[in-house]
Coordinates of C-alpha atoms in Angstrom, one line a residue:
Chain A
X19 CA 16.4 -21.7 -28.7
X20 CA 17.7 -19.3 -26.1
X21 CA 15.3 -17.1 -24.1
X22 CA 16.0 -14.6 -21.4
X23 CA 13.7 -15.2 -18.4
X24 CA 13.9 -12.9 -15.4
X25 CA 17.5 -11.9 -16.3
X26 CA 18.9 -15.4 -16.9
X27 CA 19.4 -17.2 -20.2
X28 CA 17.4 -20.4 -20.5
X29 CA 17.8 -22.9 -23.4
X30 CA 14.4 -24.2 -24.5
X31 CA 14.4 -27.5 -26.4
X32 CA 11.0 -27.3 -27.8
X33 CA 10.9 -24.8 -30.6
X34 CA 7.2 -24.0 -30.3
X35 CA 6.4 -23.1 -26.7
X36 CA 3.7 -20.8 -25.6
X37 CA 3.8 -18.5 -22.6
X38 CA 1.2 -20.7 -20.9
X39 CA 3.3 -23.9 -21.4
X40 CA 6.4 -22.1 -20.1
X41 CA 4.7 -20.9 -16.9
X42 CA 3.4 -24.4 -16.3
X43 CA 6.9 -25.9 -17.0
X44 CA 8.3 -23.6 -14.3
X45 CA 5.7 -25.1 -11.9
X46 CA 4.1 -21.6 -11.5
X47 CA 0.5 -20.9 -10.9
X48 CA -1.1 -19.2 -13.9
X49 CA -3.3 -17.2 -11.5
X50 CA -0.4 -15.6 -9.7
X51 CA 1.9 -15.0 -12.6
X52 CA 1.9 -11.9 -14.8
X53 CA 4.1 -11.6 -18.0
X54 CA 6.0 -9.0 -19.9
X55 CA 7.4 -10.1 -23.2
X56 CA 10.2 -7.8 -24.5
X57 CA 9.0 -5.2 -22.0
X58 CA 5.4 -5.4 -23.3
X59 CA 2.6 -6.6 -21.0
X60 CA 0.9 -9.7 -22.2
X61 CA -2.7 -10.0 -21.2
X62 CA -3.6 -13.3 -19.6
X63 CA -6.0 -14.1 -22.4
X64 CA -3.0 -14.3 -24.8
X65 CA -0.7 -16.7 -22.8
X66 CA -2.0 -19.7 -24.7
X67 CA -1.4 -18.3 -28.3
X68 CA 1.7 -16.3 -27.7
X69 CA 4.7 -18.3 -28.8
X70 CA 8.2 -17.6 -27.7
X71 CA 10.9 -16.7 -30.3
X72 CA 14.7 -16.9 -30.2
X73 CA 16.3 -14.2 -27.9
X74 CA 12.9 -13.2 -26.5
X75 CA 13.2 -11.4 -23.1
X76 CA 10.5 -12.6 -20.7
X77 CA 9.6 -11.2 -17.2
X78 CA 7.6 -13.5 -15.1
X79 CA 6.3 -11.6 -12.1
X80 CA 4.2 -12.1 -9.0
X81 CA 3.6 -10.5 -5.7
X82 CA 6.5 -9.9 -3.2
X83 CA 6.7 -8.3 0.2
X84 CA 6.4 -4.5 0.2
X85 CA 5.2 -1.5 2.0
Chain B
X20 CA -21.8 7.7 23.5
X21 CA -22.7 10.9 21.6
X22 CA -25.9 10.7 19.6
X23 CA -24.7 12.6 16.6
X24 CA -21.7 10.4 16.0
X25 CA -22.3 6.8 15.2
X26 CA -18.9 5.4 16.2
X27 CA -20.0 1.8 15.5
X28 CA -20.6 2.6 11.8
X29 CA -17.5 4.7 11.4
X30 CA -16.2 3.3 8.1
X31 CA -13.3 4.2 5.9
X32 CA -14.5 4.9 2.3
X33 CA -11.9 4.8 -0.5
X34 CA -13.5 5.3 -3.8
X35 CA -16.2 2.7 -4.1
X36 CA -14.8 0.5 -1.4
X37 CA -15.7 0.5 2.4
X38 CA -13.5 -0.7 5.2
X39 CA -14.0 -0.9 8.9
X40 CA -10.3 -0.9 9.8
X41 CA -8.4 2.4 9.4
X42 CA -5.0 0.7 9.5
X43 CA -3.3 -0.5 6.4
X44 CA -0.2 -2.5 6.8
X45 CA 2.7 -3.4 4.5
X46 CA 4.2 -6.8 4.1
X47 CA 7.9 -5.9 3.7
X48 CA 10.9 -6.3 6.0
X49 CA 9.5 -9.1 8.2
X50 CA 12.1 -11.6 9.5
X51 CA 10.0 -14.4 7.9
X52 CA 6.6 -15.1 6.3
X53 CA 5.1 -16.7 9.4
X54 CA 5.8 -13.5 11.4
X55 CA 4.4 -11.4 8.6
X56 CA 1.2 -13.5 8.5
X57 CA 0.8 -13.4 12.3
X58 CA 1.4 -9.6 12.3
X59 CA -0.9 -8.6 9.5
X60 CA -3.6 -10.7 11.1
X61 CA -3.0 -9.2 14.6
X62 CA -3.2 -5.7 13.1
X63 CA -6.8 -6.2 12.2
X64 CA -6.1 -4.6 8.8
X65 CA -8.2 -5.4 5.8
X66 CA -5.8 -3.9 3.3
X67 CA -2.2 -5.0 2.9
X68 CA 0.3 -3.6 0.5
X69 CA 2.6 -5.8 -1.7
X70 CA 5.2 -5.2 -4.3
X71 CA 5.2 -6.6 -7.9
X72 CA 8.5 -8.3 -8.6
X73 CA 10.2 -10.8 -10.9
X74 CA 9.6 -14.4 -9.5
X75 CA 12.7 -15.7 -7.7
X76 CA 12.9 -19.3 -9.0
X77 CA 15.3 -20.2 -6.2
X78 CA 13.0 -19.1 -3.4
X79 CA 12.0 -21.9 -1.0
X80 CA 8.7 -20.3 0.0
X81 CA 6.0 -18.5 -1.8
X82 CA 4.5 -15.4 -0.1
X83 CA 1.1 -16.3 -1.4
X84 CA 0.9 -19.4 0.9
X85 CA 0.9 -17.0 3.8
X86 CA -1.7 -14.5 2.6
X87 CA -5.4 -15.3 3.0
X88 CA -6.8 -13.8 -0.2
X89 CA -10.4 -14.0 1.0
X90 CA -9.6 -12.0 4.1
X91 CA -7.3 -9.2 2.8
X92 CA -7.5 -6.8 -0.1
X93 CA -4.1 -6.7 -1.7
X94 CA -2.8 -3.3 -2.8
X95 CA 0.0 -3.4 -5.4
X96 CA 2.6 -0.7 -4.9
X97 CA 5.0 0.9 -7.3
X98 CA 8.0 0.9 -4.8
X99 CA 11.3 1.5 -6.6
X100 CA 9.7 3.3 -9.6
X101 CA 11.4 6.6 -10.4
X102 CA 9.3 7.6 -13.4
X103 CA 5.6 7.9 -14.2
X104 CA 6.1 5.5 -17.1
X105 CA 7.6 2.8 -14.9
X106 CA 4.9 3.2 -12.2
X107 CA 2.1 2.9 -14.8
X108 CA 3.7 -0.1 -16.5
X109 CA 4.1 -1.8 -13.1
X110 CA 0.5 -1.4 -12.3
X111 CA -0.7 -2.4 -15.7
X112 CA 1.3 -5.6 -15.2
X113 CA -0.2 -6.0 -11.7
X114 CA -3.7 -5.8 -13.3
X115 CA -3.0 -9.1 -15.0
X116 CA -2.6 -10.8 -11.6
X117 CA -5.9 -12.2 -10.3
X118 CA -4.7 -12.0 -6.7
X119 CA -5.6 -8.3 -7.0
X120 CA -9.3 -8.4 -6.7
X121 CA -9.9 -4.7 -6.7
X122 CA -8.6 -1.8 -8.9
X123 CA -7.0 -0.1 -5.8
X124 CA -3.3 0.7 -6.2
X125 CA -0.7 2.4 -4.1
X126 CA 1.1 4.8 -6.4
X127 CA 4.6 5.9 -5.4
X128 CA 7.0 7.6 -7.7
X129 CA 10.3 8.2 -6.0
X130 CA 12.3 11.3 -6.7
X131 CA 15.3 10.9 -4.4
X132 CA 17.1 7.7 -3.3
X133 CA 18.3 9.0 0.1
X134 CA 15.0 10.4 1.4
X135 CA 12.7 8.3 -0.8
X136 CA 10.7 11.5 -1.2
X137 CA 8.3 11.4 -4.1
X138 CA 8.7 13.2 -7.4
X139 CA 5.6 15.4 -7.5
X140 CA 5.6 16.0 -11.2
X141 CA 5.9 12.4 -12.1
X142 CA 3.4 11.4 -9.4
X143 CA 0.7 13.7 -10.8
X144 CA 1.5 12.5 -14.3
X145 CA 1.2 8.9 -13.3
X146 CA -2.0 9.5 -11.3
X147 CA -3.8 11.1 -14.2
X148 CA -2.9 8.2 -16.5
X149 CA -3.9 5.6 -14.0
X150 CA -7.2 7.3 -13.1
X151 CA -8.0 7.2 -16.9
X152 CA -7.2 3.5 -16.9
X153 CA -9.9 3.0 -14.3
X154 CA -7.7 2.4 -11.2
X155 CA -8.6 3.6 -7.7
X156 CA -5.3 5.5 -7.2
X157 CA -3.9 5.9 -3.7
X158 CA -0.9 8.3 -4.1
X159 CA 2.0 8.4 -1.5
X160 CA 2.9 12.1 -1.5
X161 CA 4.7 14.8 0.4
X162 CA 2.8 16.5 3.2
X163 CA 1.9 19.4 0.8
X164 CA -1.7 20.7 0.8
X165 CA -1.3 22.2 -2.7
X166 CA -0.2 18.8 -4.1
X167 CA -3.0 17.1 -2.2
X168 CA -5.5 19.3 -4.0
X169 CA -3.9 18.6 -7.4
X170 CA -4.1 14.9 -6.8
X171 CA -7.7 15.1 -5.7
X172 CA -8.4 17.1 -8.9
X173 CA -6.6 14.4 -10.9
X174 CA -9.2 12.0 -9.7
X175 CA -7.5 10.3 -6.7
X176 CA -10.2 9.2 -4.3
X177 CA -7.7 9.4 -1.4
X178 CA -4.4 11.1 -0.7
X179 CA -1.6 9.6 1.3
X180 CA 0.9 12.2 2.7
X181 CA 3.9 11.0 4.6
X182 CA 4.4 11.7 8.3
X183 CA 8.2 11.5 7.8
X184 CA 10.5 9.6 5.5
X185 CA 9.7 5.9 4.7
X186 CA 11.1 3.6 7.4
X187 CA 12.5 6.5 9.4
X188 CA 10.2 6.1 12.4
X189 CA 10.5 9.8 13.1
X190 CA 6.8 10.1 13.6
X191 CA 4.7 13.0 12.4
X192 CA 7.1 15.8 11.6
X193 CA 4.6 18.4 10.4
X194 CA 1.2 17.8 12.1
X195 CA 0.0 21.3 11.0
X196 CA 0.4 20.5 7.3
X197 CA -1.4 17.2 7.8
X198 CA -4.3 19.2 9.4
X199 CA -4.2 21.7 6.5
X200 CA -4.3 18.8 4.0
X201 CA -7.3 17.4 5.8
X202 CA -9.0 20.7 5.4
X203 CA -7.9 21.3 1.8
X204 CA -9.3 18.1 0.3
X205 CA -12.7 16.4 0.5
X206 CA -11.3 12.9 -0.1
X207 CA -10.0 10.8 2.8
X208 CA -6.4 11.4 4.0
X209 CA -4.3 8.4 4.9
X210 CA -0.9 9.1 6.5
X211 CA 1.6 6.8 4.8
X212 CA 5.2 6.4 6.1
X213 CA 7.1 7.6 9.1
X214 CA 5.1 6.3 12.1
X215 CA 7.5 4.9 14.6
X216 CA 5.4 3.6 17.5
X217 CA 1.9 3.4 18.8
X218 CA 1.8 6.9 20.3
X219 CA 2.7 8.3 16.8
X220 CA -0.2 6.4 15.3
X221 CA -2.6 7.6 18.0
X222 CA -1.5 11.3 17.7
X223 CA -1.8 11.1 13.9
X224 CA -5.3 9.8 14.1
X225 CA -6.2 12.4 16.7
X226 CA -5.4 15.0 14.0
X227 CA -8.5 13.8 12.2
X228 CA -7.0 11.8 9.4
X229 CA -8.9 8.9 8.0
X230 CA -6.3 6.2 8.3
X231 CA -2.6 5.2 8.5
X232 CA -0.4 3.0 6.5
X233 CA 2.4 1.3 8.5
X234 CA 5.1 -1.2 7.5
X235 CA 8.5 -0.8 9.1
X236 CA 7.3 0.2 12.6
X237 CA 5.6 -3.2 12.8
X238 CA 7.9 -5.4 10.8
X239 CA 11.1 -3.9 12.4
X240 CA 9.9 -4.1 16.0
X241 CA 11.4 -6.5 18.4
X242 CA 8.1 -8.3 18.5
X243 CA 6.2 -7.5 15.3
X244 CA 3.0 -9.2 16.4
X245 CA 2.9 -7.3 19.7
X246 CA 3.5 -4.0 17.8
X247 CA 0.8 -4.9 15.3
X248 CA -1.6 -5.3 18.2
X249 CA -0.4 -2.0 19.7
X250 CA -0.9 -0.1 16.4
X251 CA -4.4 -1.6 16.0
X252 CA -5.4 -0.2 19.4
X253 CA -3.6 3.1 18.9
X254 CA -5.4 3.8 15.6
X255 CA -8.7 2.9 17.2
X256 CA -8.0 5.0 20.3
X257 CA -6.8 8.0 18.2
X258 CA -9.9 7.9 16.0
X259 CA -12.3 7.6 18.9
X260 CA -10.5 10.5 20.7
X261 CA -10.7 12.6 17.5
X262 CA -14.5 11.9 17.1
X263 CA -15.1 12.5 20.8
X264 CA -13.4 15.9 20.8
X265 CA -10.4 16.7 23.0
X266 CA -10.6 19.5 25.6
X267 CA -9.0 22.8 24.8
X268 CA -5.5 23.2 26.3
X269 CA -5.2 25.7 29.1
X270 CA -2.2 27.2 30.8
X271 CA -3.5 26.9 34.4
X272 CA -5.2 24.3 36.4
X273 CA -9.0 23.9 36.5
X274 CA -10.2 21.8 39.4
X275 CA -12.1 18.7 38.5
X276 CA -13.5 18.3 42.0
X277 CA -16.3 20.8 42.9
X278 CA -15.5 23.2 45.8
X279 CA -19.1 23.4 46.9
X280 CA -19.7 21.5 50.2
X281 CA -16.0 21.5 51.2
X282 CA -15.7 20.8 54.9
X283 CA -12.3 22.4 55.9

């Protein structure tokens, strides 16, 4: 299935993938990653049981330099 | 040292949090992460501001490897947000990041791209929502005493008027308004944006404000670490001068050497 992640389209082979699994597959640290799925904020407690669907739009965010 | 001022215990209180440094520094615009790390450490700051952004998968380095989370309180900002809704959403998203160990947030809602002046209406709207959400809201605002009072009334435990536009380095353009703001509100006043060099920081602190937030003046200096050290000392000097009380200005000279006992 195709999923938009941070503005780019990614093809995901596994049809049942959770947000947690996706974060780990990207080699990201769960503690320093926040998630918005289709513009809605997903609480950390739901990463494990929230499954991605075709054409989902995901934002994976963290801290960046700023004033 | 004066008996009625305990300068050793002069702490900055923001909501339920206490800090010994009155300088807050930003993490943007540094030439590299190593310089950023060295500069924020040299500044003696305890609070550093950061943005919340999409992860860049192609980035070679992670900012987090250069920030000691046990040493610094990270303050998420809402830079780039032009509506209350966007600012609130950004901070609700930031709340899901455990790197933010407190509920302190820097709220900015920009109203104009060229000046980066805040949108007062959206700022107050966002502040009210975020206060209700339980955040310790630190609003970047115009140097407007009426607005400062409104933000205090909205529940902000600190107000952060600009000295001059963000990144301009113009220094404090309206010191009188800053003084009026300090009188108008009972919460601490932190001057955010516009400080260009150490003398600006010192003069700002001499007005009696409670702290300063600096980014570009340090990050953009020829030697950021050197400027961070200068800002640290300037903030301390300005604060101490304020607490110690400057002499009134006079038009004519007043001899500092006694005339009594003069020989010729």
